[in-house]
mmCIF file of C-alpha atoms in Angstrom:
data_model
loop_
_atom_site.group_PDB
_atom_site.id
_atom_site.type_symbol
_atom_site.label_atom_id
_atom_site.label_comp_id
_atom_site.label_asym_id
_atom_site.label_seq_id
_atom_site.Cartn_x
_atom_site.Cartn_y
_atom_site.Cartn_z
ATOM 1 C CA UNK A 216 -0.017 0.024 0.009
ATOM 2 C CA UNK A 217 2.821 2.331 0.818
ATOM 3 C CA UNK A 218 4.339 1.581 -2.591
ATOM 4 C CA UNK A 219 1.009 2.243 -4.289
ATOM 5 C CA UNK A 220 0.566 5.555 -2.472
ATOM 6 C CA UNK A 221 4.157 6.546 -3.397
ATOM 7 C CA UNK A 222 3.500 5.715 -6.978
ATOM 8 C CA UNK A 223 0.212 7.698 -6.966
ATOM 9 C CA UNK A 224 2.028 10.670 -5.438
ATOM 10 C CA UNK A 225 4.660 10.596 -8.183
ATOM 11 C CA UNK A 226 1.965 10.336 -10.821
ATOM 12 C CA UNK A 227 0.137 13.409 -9.456
ATOM 13 C CA UNK A 228 3.353 15.406 -9.244
ATOM 14 C CA UNK A 229 4.375 14.425 -12.744
ATOM 15 C CA UNK A 230 0.915 15.265 -14.105
ATOM 16 C CA UNK A 231 1.027 18.697 -12.420
ATOM 17 C CA UNK A 232 4.430 19.302 -13.954
ATOM 18 C CA UNK A 233 3.123 18.280 -17.373
ATOM 19 C CA UNK A 234 0.179 20.724 -17.052
ATOM 20 C CA UNK A 235 2.500 23.487 -15.962
ATOM 21 C CA UNK A 236 4.740 22.737 -18.881
ATOM 22 C CA UNK A 237 1.792 22.760 -21.323
ATOM 23 C CA UNK A 238 0.480 26.013 -19.818
ATOM 24 C CA UNK A 239 3.929 27.578 -20.064
ATOM 25 C CA UNK A 240 4.279 26.525 -23.707
ATOM 26 C CA UNK A 241 0.819 28.030 -24.542
ATOM 27 C CA UNK A 242 1.662 31.339 -22.872
ATOM 28 C CA UNK A 243 5.052 31.428 -24.659
ATOM 29 C CA UNK A 244 3.372 30.815 -28.041
ATOM 30 C CA UNK A 245 0.865 33.606 -27.428
ATOM 31 C CA UNK A 246 3.633 36.000 -26.375
ATOM 32 C CA UNK A 247 5.742 35.134 -29.417
ATOM 33 C CA UNK A 248 2.766 35.725 -31.725
ATOM 34 C CA UNK A 249 2.078 39.043 -30.027
ATOM 35 C CA UNK A 250 5.755 40.071 -30.282
ATOM 36 C CA UNK A 251 5.894 39.041 -33.948
ATOM 37 C CA UNK A 252 2.753 41.035 -34.716
ATOM 38 C CA UNK A 253 4.155 44.110 -32.933
ATOM 39 C CA UNK A 254 7.438 43.796 -34.727
ATOM 40 C CA UNK A 255 5.873 43.330 -38.162
ATOM 41 C CA UNK A 256 3.600 46.401 -37.764
ATOM 42 C CA UNK A 257 0.248 46.716 -39.449
ATOM 43 C CA UNK A 258 -1.784 43.628 -40.349
ATOM 44 C CA UNK A 259 -1.178 42.254 -43.799
ATOM 45 C CA UNK A 260 -4.890 42.261 -44.702
ATOM 46 C CA UNK A 261 -5.153 45.955 -43.742
ATOM 47 C CA UNK A 262 -2.021 46.843 -45.730
ATOM 48 C CA UNK A 263 -3.516 45.131 -48.766
ATOM 49 C CA UNK A 264 -6.775 47.008 -48.236
ATOM 50 C CA UNK A 265 -4.883 50.339 -48.409
ATOM 51 C CA UNK A 266 -3.122 49.264 -51.559
ATOM 52 C CA UNK A 267 -6.466 48.289 -53.126
ATOM 53 C CA UNK A 268 -7.862 51.717 -52.301
ATOM 54 C CA UNK A 269 -4.874 53.355 -54.042
ATOM 55 C CA UNK A 270 -5.243 51.061 -57.018
ATOM 56 C CA UNK A 271 -8.929 51.912 -57.332
ATOM 57 C CA UNK A 272 -8.259 55.600 -58.006
ATOM 58 C CA UNK A 273 -8.378 56.570 -61.645
ATOM 59 C CA UNK A 274 -4.720 57.624 -62.079
ATOM 60 C CA UNK A 275 -2.436 55.783 -64.467
ATOM 61 C CA UNK A 276 0.335 57.982 -65.804
ATOM 62 C CA UNK A 277 0.929 59.834 -62.489
ATOM 63 C CA UNK A 278 0.136 56.983 -60.081
ATOM 64 C CA UNK A 279 3.645 57.281 -58.599
ATOM 65 C CA UNK A 280 2.700 60.732 -57.339
ATOM 66 C CA UNK A 281 -0.354 59.454 -55.514
ATOM 67 C CA UNK A 282 0.391 58.457 -51.942
ATOM 68 C CA UNK A 283 4.053 57.720 -52.767
ATOM 69 C CA UNK A 284 4.771 56.186 -49.353
ATOM 70 C CA UNK A 285 2.158 53.493 -49.964
ATOM 71 C CA UNK A 286 3.980 50.610 -51.680
ATOM 72 C CA UNK A 287 3.747 46.811 -51.609
ATOM 73 C CA UNK A 288 7.371 46.030 -50.675
ATOM 74 C CA UNK A 289 7.713 43.102 -48.250
ATOM 75 C CA UNK A 290 10.507 44.823 -46.352
ATOM 76 C CA UNK A 291 9.760 44.600 -42.635
ATOM 77 C CA UNK A 292 10.506 48.297 -42.348
ATOM 78 C CA UNK A 293 7.621 49.002 -44.728
ATOM 79 C CA UNK A 294 5.059 49.356 -41.981
ATOM 80 C CA UNK A 295 1.840 50.793 -43.223
ATOM 81 C CA UNK A 296 1.238 52.324 -39.846
ATOM 82 C CA UNK A 297 3.964 54.792 -40.908
ATOM 83 C CA UNK A 298 2.423 55.571 -44.259
ATOM 84 C CA UNK A 299 1.127 59.031 -45.091
ATOM 85 C CA UNK A 300 -2.293 59.687 -43.512
ATOM 86 C CA UNK A 301 -2.392 56.434 -41.569
ATOM 87 C CA UNK A 302 -2.651 56.032 -37.770
ATOM 88 C CA UNK A 303 -2.722 52.680 -36.026
ATOM 89 C CA UNK A 304 -3.632 51.565 -32.520
ATOM 90 C CA UNK A 305 -0.523 51.184 -30.323
ATOM 91 C CA UNK A 306 -1.886 47.990 -28.812
ATOM 92 C CA UNK A 307 -3.511 46.136 -31.752
ATOM 93 C CA UNK A 308 -1.642 47.701 -34.651
ATOM 94 C CA UNK A 309 -4.938 47.920 -36.488
ATOM 95 C CA UNK A 310 -5.696 51.114 -38.451
ATOM 96 C CA UNK A 311 -7.899 53.524 -36.529
ATOM 97 C CA UNK A 312 -7.597 56.742 -38.509
ATOM 98 C CA UNK A 313 -7.200 57.612 -42.243
ATOM 99 C CA UNK A 314 -6.546 61.240 -43.211
ATOM 100 C CA UNK A 315 -6.772 61.204 -47.027
ATOM 101 C CA UNK A 316 -7.728 64.725 -47.988
ATOM 102 C CA UNK A 317 -6.241 66.761 -50.866
ATOM 103 C CA UNK A 318 -4.837 63.651 -52.611
ATOM 104 C CA UNK A 319 -4.662 65.473 -55.923
ATOM 105 C CA UNK A 320 -2.232 68.177 -54.697
ATOM 106 C CA UNK A 321 0.932 66.195 -55.192
ATOM 107 C CA UNK A 322 -0.125 65.203 -58.670
ATOM 108 C CA UNK A 323 -0.875 68.711 -59.869
ATOM 109 C CA UNK A 324 2.169 70.249 -58.177
ATOM 110 C CA UNK A 325 4.575 67.870 -59.854
ATOM 111 C CA UNK A 326 3.141 67.219 -63.294
ATOM 112 C CA UNK A 327 1.045 68.701 -66.069
ATOM 113 C CA UNK A 328 -1.633 66.045 -65.472
ATOM 114 C CA UNK A 329 -5.189 66.748 -66.654
ATOM 115 C CA UNK A 330 -8.099 66.502 -64.194
ATOM 116 C CA UNK A 331 -9.434 62.990 -64.165
ATOM 117 C CA UNK A 332 -12.732 61.786 -62.694
ATOM 118 C CA UNK A 333 -12.340 59.849 -59.429
ATOM 119 C CA UNK A 334 -14.930 57.374 -58.113
ATOM 120 C CA UNK A 335 -14.878 56.118 -54.505
ATOM 121 C CA UNK A 336 -14.641 52.377 -53.852
ATOM 122 C CA UNK A 337 -15.716 52.057 -50.182
ATOM 123 C CA UNK A 338 -15.291 48.263 -50.187
ATOM 124 C CA UNK A 339 -11.561 48.727 -49.861
ATOM 125 C CA UNK A 340 -12.123 49.989 -46.311
ATOM 126 C CA UNK A 341 -14.149 46.983 -45.049
ATOM 127 C CA UNK A 342 -11.161 45.020 -43.718
ATOM 128 C CA UNK A 343 -10.312 47.957 -41.407
ATOM 129 C CA UNK A 344 -12.278 46.611 -38.424
ATOM 130 C CA UNK A 345 -11.234 49.333 -35.949
ATOM 131 C CA UNK A 346 -11.429 52.341 -38.263
ATOM 132 C CA UNK A 347 -12.872 55.247 -36.299
ATOM 133 C CA UNK A 348 -11.888 58.318 -38.351
ATOM 134 C CA UNK A 349 -12.042 58.675 -42.127
ATOM 135 C CA UNK A 350 -11.301 61.920 -43.951
ATOM 136 C CA UNK A 351 -11.747 61.858 -47.753
ATOM 137 C CA UNK A 352 -12.404 65.548 -48.174
ATOM 138 C CA UNK A 353 -11.252 67.788 -50.989
ATOM 139 C CA UNK A 354 -10.714 64.973 -53.523
ATOM 140 C CA UNK A 355 -13.589 65.711 -55.911
ATOM 141 C CA UNK A 356 -14.936 62.174 -55.817
ATOM 142 C CA UNK A 357 -18.195 61.921 -57.746
ATOM 143 C CA UNK A 358 -20.866 59.553 -58.866
ATOM 144 C CA UNK A 359 -22.076 56.397 -57.074
ATOM 145 C CA UNK A 360 -20.034 54.912 -54.249
ATOM 146 C CA UNK A 361 -19.107 51.265 -54.708
ATOM 147 C CA UNK A 362 -20.161 49.288 -51.621
ATOM 148 C CA UNK A 363 -22.402 52.107 -50.512
ATOM 149 C CA UNK A 364 -25.143 49.827 -49.130
ATOM 150 C CA UNK A 365 -22.598 47.914 -46.993
ATOM 151 C CA UNK A 366 -20.977 50.792 -45.202
ATOM 152 C CA UNK A 367 -22.548 49.513 -41.992
ATOM 153 C CA UNK A 368 -19.628 47.067 -41.917
ATOM 154 C CA UNK A 369 -17.489 49.966 -40.692
ATOM 155 C CA UNK A 370 -18.998 49.311 -37.295
ATOM 156 C CA UNK A 371 -16.580 51.500 -35.258
ATOM 157 C CA UNK A 372 -16.560 54.532 -37.555
ATOM 158 C CA UNK A 373 -17.351 57.790 -35.633
ATOM 159 C CA UNK A 374 -16.034 60.553 -37.879
ATOM 160 C CA UNK A 375 -16.600 60.736 -41.684
ATOM 161 C CA UNK A 376 -15.541 63.789 -43.711
ATOM 162 C CA UNK A 377 -16.675 63.808 -47.389
ATOM 163 C CA UNK A 378 -16.540 67.573 -47.771
ATOM 164 C CA UNK A 379 -15.399 69.310 -50.963
ATOM 165 C CA UNK A 380 -16.266 66.404 -53.289
ATOM 166 C CA UNK A 381 -18.930 66.216 -55.971
ATOM 167 C CA UNK A 382 -21.570 63.951 -54.462
ATOM 168 C CA UNK A 383 -25.268 64.486 -54.913
ATOM 169 C CA UNK A 384 -28.251 63.145 -53.024
ATOM 170 C CA UNK A 385 -27.537 59.587 -54.178
ATOM 171 C CA UNK A 386 -24.874 59.265 -51.448
ATOM 172 C CA UNK A 387 -27.388 59.720 -48.571
ATOM 173 C CA UNK A 388 -28.216 56.029 -48.097
ATOM 174 C CA UNK A 389 -24.515 55.183 -47.744
ATOM 175 C CA UNK A 390 -23.867 56.263 -44.167
ATOM 176 C CA UNK A 391 -27.249 56.389 -42.455
ATOM 177 C CA UNK A 392 -26.792 52.728 -41.491
ATOM 178 C CA UNK A 393 -23.524 53.471 -39.640
ATOM 179 C CA UNK A 394 -24.973 53.441 -36.137
ATOM 180 C CA UNK A 395 -21.768 54.603 -34.525
ATOM 181 C CA UNK A 396 -21.393 57.772 -36.586
ATOM 182 C CA UNK A 397 -21.068 60.893 -34.497
ATOM 183 C CA UNK A 398 -19.554 63.449 -36.873
ATOM 184 C CA UNK A 399 -20.500 63.829 -40.558
ATOM 185 C CA UNK A 400 -19.390 66.497 -43.020
ATOM 186 C CA UNK A 401 -20.912 66.869 -46.473
ATOM 187 C CA UNK A 402 -19.762 70.467 -46.838
ATOM 188 C CA UNK A 403 -19.193 71.735 -50.394
ATOM 189 C CA UNK A 404 -20.809 69.034 -52.465
ATOM 190 C CA UNK A 405 -23.462 69.130 -55.190
ATOM 191 C CA UNK A 406 -26.679 68.810 -53.284
ATOM 192 C CA UNK A 407 -29.308 71.247 -54.388
ATOM 193 C CA UNK A 408 -33.049 71.818 -54.814
ATOM 194 C CA UNK A 409 -35.827 69.832 -53.299
ATOM 195 C CA UNK A 410 -34.592 67.444 -50.585
ATOM 196 C CA UNK A 411 -35.842 63.936 -51.472
ATOM 197 C CA UNK A 412 -38.322 62.089 -49.203
ATOM 198 C CA UNK A 413 -35.981 59.125 -49.174
ATOM 199 C CA UNK A 414 -33.191 61.357 -47.906
ATOM 200 C CA UNK A 415 -35.458 62.450 -45.090
ATOM 201 C CA UNK A 416 -35.964 58.894 -43.999
ATOM 202 C CA UNK A 417 -32.210 58.254 -44.179
ATOM 203 C CA UNK A 418 -31.418 61.225 -41.876
ATOM 204 C CA UNK A 419 -33.971 59.998 -39.342
ATOM 205 C CA UNK A 420 -31.972 56.807 -38.899
ATOM 206 C CA UNK A 421 -29.003 58.529 -37.292
ATOM 207 C CA UNK A 422 -28.904 57.403 -33.677
ATOM 208 C CA UNK A 423 -25.717 58.994 -32.374
ATOM 209 C CA UNK A 424 -24.933 61.839 -34.741
ATOM 210 C CA UNK A 425 -23.816 64.945 -32.851
ATOM 211 C CA UNK A 426 -22.064 67.097 -35.520
ATOM 212 C CA UNK A 427 -23.427 67.673 -39.023
ATOM 213 C CA UNK A 428 -21.898 70.016 -41.545
ATOM 214 C CA UNK A 429 -24.038 70.615 -44.662
ATOM 215 C CA UNK A 430 -22.588 74.029 -45.536
ATOM 216 C CA UNK A 431 -21.783 75.298 -49.012
ATOM 217 C CA UNK A 432 -24.377 73.247 -50.875
ATOM 218 C CA UNK A 433 -27.605 74.569 -52.354
ATOM 219 C CA UNK A 434 -30.196 73.129 -49.985
ATOM 220 C CA UNK A 435 -33.563 74.893 -49.908
ATOM 221 C CA UNK A 436 -36.066 74.949 -47.012
ATOM 222 C CA UNK A 437 -37.292 71.410 -47.750
ATOM 223 C CA UNK A 438 -34.408 69.975 -45.727
ATOM 224 C CA UNK A 439 -35.359 71.697 -42.494
ATOM 225 C CA UNK A 440 -38.135 69.309 -41.319
ATOM 226 C CA UNK A 441 -35.842 66.357 -42.003
ATOM 227 C CA UNK A 442 -33.066 67.774 -39.829
ATOM 228 C CA UNK A 443 -35.382 68.255 -36.892
ATOM 229 C CA UNK A 444 -35.654 64.436 -36.627
ATOM 230 C CA UNK A 445 -32.002 64.106 -35.606
ATOM 231 C CA UNK A 446 -32.573 64.742 -31.924
ATOM 232 C CA UNK A 447 -28.982 63.957 -30.883
ATOM 233 C CA UNK A 448 -27.473 66.869 -32.860
ATOM 234 C CA UNK A 449 -25.225 69.252 -30.909
ATOM 235 C CA UNK A 450 -23.620 71.170 -33.805
ATOM 236 C CA UNK A 451 -25.275 72.021 -37.103
ATOM 237 C CA UNK A 452 -23.913 74.101 -39.974
ATOM 238 C CA UNK A 453 -26.066 75.156 -42.915
ATOM 239 C CA UNK A 454 -24.045 78.158 -43.974
ATOM 240 C CA UNK A 455 -23.966 79.152 -47.623
ATOM 241 C CA UNK A 456 -27.132 77.406 -48.844
ATOM 242 C CA UNK A 457 -30.343 78.641 -50.423
ATOM 243 C CA UNK A 458 -32.520 78.865 -47.312
ATOM 244 C CA UNK A 459 -34.934 81.767 -47.283
ATOM 245 C CA UNK A 460 -37.953 83.346 -45.645
ATOM 246 C CA UNK A 461 -38.433 83.794 -41.953
ATOM 247 C CA UNK A 462 -36.258 81.940 -39.430
ATOM 248 C CA UNK A 463 -37.629 78.309 -39.137
ATOM 249 C CA UNK A 464 -38.164 78.564 -35.380
ATOM 250 C CA UNK A 465 -40.305 75.365 -35.086
ATOM 251 C CA UNK A 466 -37.748 73.160 -36.849
ATOM 252 C CA UNK A 467 -34.751 74.615 -35.002
ATOM 253 C CA UNK A 468 -36.237 74.404 -31.482
ATOM 254 C CA UNK A 469 -36.946 70.691 -31.940
ATOM 255 C CA UNK A 470 -33.183 70.120 -31.733
ATOM 256 C CA UNK A 471 -33.155 70.289 -27.931
ATOM 257 C CA UNK A 472 -29.447 69.367 -27.558
ATOM 258 C CA UNK A 473 -28.135 71.992 -30.008
ATOM 259 C CA UNK A 474 -25.107 73.870 -28.796
ATOM 260 C CA UNK A 475 -23.826 75.481 -31.990
ATOM 261 C CA UNK A 476 -25.797 76.645 -35.068
ATOM 262 C CA UNK A 477 -24.467 78.356 -38.194
ATOM 263 C CA UNK A 478 -27.060 79.513 -40.741
ATOM 264 C CA UNK A 479 -25.011 82.418 -42.068
ATOM 265 C CA UNK A 480 -24.832 83.336 -45.778
ATOM 266 C CA UNK A 481 -28.442 82.442 -46.593
ATOM 267 C CA UNK A 482 -31.505 84.516 -47.531
ATOM 268 C CA UNK A 483 -33.484 84.574 -44.262
ATOM 269 C CA UNK A 484 -35.454 87.800 -43.791
ATOM 270 C CA UNK A 485 -37.819 89.537 -41.417
ATOM 271 C CA UNK A 486 -37.693 89.938 -37.606
ATOM 272 C CA UNK A 487 -35.632 87.768 -35.335
ATOM 273 C CA UNK A 488 -37.090 86.598 -32.021
ATOM 274 C CA UNK A 489 -34.625 85.294 -29.454
ATOM 275 C CA UNK A 490 -37.532 84.665 -27.062
ATOM 276 C CA UNK A 491 -38.647 81.784 -29.252
ATOM 277 C CA UNK A 492 -35.122 80.447 -29.432
ATOM 278 C CA UNK A 493 -34.637 80.586 -25.711
ATOM 279 C CA UNK A 494 -35.967 77.076 -25.328
ATOM 280 C CA UNK A 495 -32.605 75.913 -26.650
ATOM 281 C CA UNK A 496 -31.013 76.042 -23.210
ATOM 282 C CA UNK A 497 -27.701 74.525 -24.312
ATOM 283 C CA UNK A 498 -26.995 76.995 -27.176
ATOM 284 C CA UNK A 499 -23.502 78.461 -26.888
ATOM 285 C CA UNK A 500 -22.623 79.655 -30.399
ATOM 286 C CA UNK A 501 -25.049 81.158 -32.927
ATOM 287 C CA UNK A 502 -24.098 82.580 -36.362
ATOM 288 C CA UNK A 503 -26.853 84.505 -38.148
ATOM 289 C CA UNK A 504 -24.681 86.755 -40.260
ATOM 290 C CA UNK A 505 -25.041 87.612 -43.925
ATOM 291 C CA UNK A 506 -28.797 87.251 -44.100
ATOM 292 C CA UNK A 507 -31.650 89.832 -44.359
ATOM 293 C CA UNK A 508 -32.945 90.139 -40.763
ATOM 294 C CA UNK A 509 -34.311 93.589 -40.192
ATOM 295 C CA UNK A 510 -35.295 93.579 -36.519
ATOM 296 C CA UNK A 511 -34.165 91.719 -33.365
ATOM 297 C CA UNK A 512 -35.624 91.153 -29.921
ATOM 298 C CA UNK A 513 -33.688 91.083 -26.644
ATOM 299 C CA UNK A 514 -30.793 88.564 -26.547
ATOM 300 C CA UNK A 515 -30.783 88.535 -22.754
ATOM 301 C CA UNK A 516 -33.281 85.637 -22.755
ATOM 302 C CA UNK A 517 -30.652 83.254 -24.141
ATOM 303 C CA UNK A 518 -28.649 82.869 -20.955
ATOM 304 C CA UNK A 519 -26.315 80.115 -22.229
ATOM 305 C CA UNK A 520 -25.189 82.015 -25.333
ATOM 306 C CA UNK A 521 -21.588 83.276 -25.324
ATOM 307 C CA UNK A 522 -20.936 83.893 -29.051
ATOM 308 C CA UNK A 523 -23.354 85.542 -31.463
ATOM 309 C CA UNK A 524 -22.834 86.876 -34.958
ATOM 310 C CA UNK A 525 -25.411 89.267 -36.539
ATOM 311 C CA UNK A 526 -23.092 90.992 -39.013
ATOM 312 C CA UNK A 527 -24.209 91.971 -42.514
ATOM 313 C CA UNK A 528 -27.924 91.909 -41.952
ATOM 314 C CA UNK A 529 -30.352 94.786 -42.316
ATOM 315 C CA UNK A 530 -30.266 95.712 -38.644
ATOM 316 C CA UNK A 531 -29.860 99.285 -37.435
ATOM 317 C CA UNK A 532 -27.278 100.193 -34.797
ATOM 318 C CA UNK A 533 -30.106 101.228 -32.435
ATOM 319 C CA UNK A 534 -31.961 97.904 -32.742
ATOM 320 C CA UNK A 535 -28.771 95.979 -32.017
ATOM 321 C CA UNK A 536 -27.941 98.153 -29.064
ATOM 322 C CA UNK A 537 -31.398 97.632 -27.633
ATOM 323 C CA UNK A 538 -31.165 93.875 -28.199
ATOM 324 C CA UNK A 539 -27.831 93.432 -26.347
ATOM 325 C CA UNK A 540 -28.779 95.673 -23.384
ATOM 326 C CA UNK A 541 -28.672 93.730 -20.208
ATOM 327 C CA UNK A 542 -26.663 90.814 -21.699
ATOM 328 C CA UNK A 543 -24.350 89.022 -19.371
ATOM 329 C CA UNK A 544 -20.568 89.431 -19.827
ATOM 330 C CA UNK A 545 -20.399 85.848 -21.103
ATOM 331 C CA UNK A 546 -21.627 87.035 -24.501
ATOM 332 C CA UNK A 547 -18.330 87.700 -26.266
ATOM 333 C CA UNK A 548 -19.455 88.659 -29.708
#
């Protein structure tokens, strides 16, 4: 019996040593894989996705001038996390930000290239699972976006800048399904005239959008009821459009969380009542300049306001003086 117990004890000790050995090997393998990944840099699949995006752009003769740091060399030093406009997570090495604005500049500064039409292939971004920030502004992309209906696959995207391109209303369905989107810029595109009913439905789907820039298009008043459905908005810019008539108080005051509003450079006219706007208790910045307002009520009722622009309207000095009388020192402009 003593021999049997001794043998059993040795068996248990050996088994424990074996499990410790196996556990140690597993931990070592995981650490080695992690260290290899960290030493290699960005993930191969994400590097290939960036190269596919570059290849999708309609440039042949001057392709070498487009994102010159983006190449497919297998040199370990060729880490796409160090490429122009790319930012990776320090921990996962996955791409989290892409700043790809003004891609044409290098081409036109270094060649006599003619202006070529560019079309956006959004499918090239789908492998970027942790992408949070995407800036494609000032590239003059136009037409339909490839993969538009599947942009919901960018499930971590929070900031999307498509300003200064040549998109029309057909792009609206592309990003309304991105539930994580907080900041969207469509400034300076080709959206004009009557806002489509379908576009209205698309805007109502935004669940987390806080910043929306629609400036420098040619929207008319038909867009205003659609915007009032985005209750999460904190900042809204409609400067430089074709809005007219009296100030749309009803639509604006539905945006209860609004902190900054810019409706300058439009064709609004008539009197301006701050008493009706006072329900926007979070409003901090308000730009009403370059319109046709001809009378203004007391600004004092908007206690949260600290920046106001009324320049280049049809307001007399006396009416402005009367309006700002009694304002708190917080109002800086």
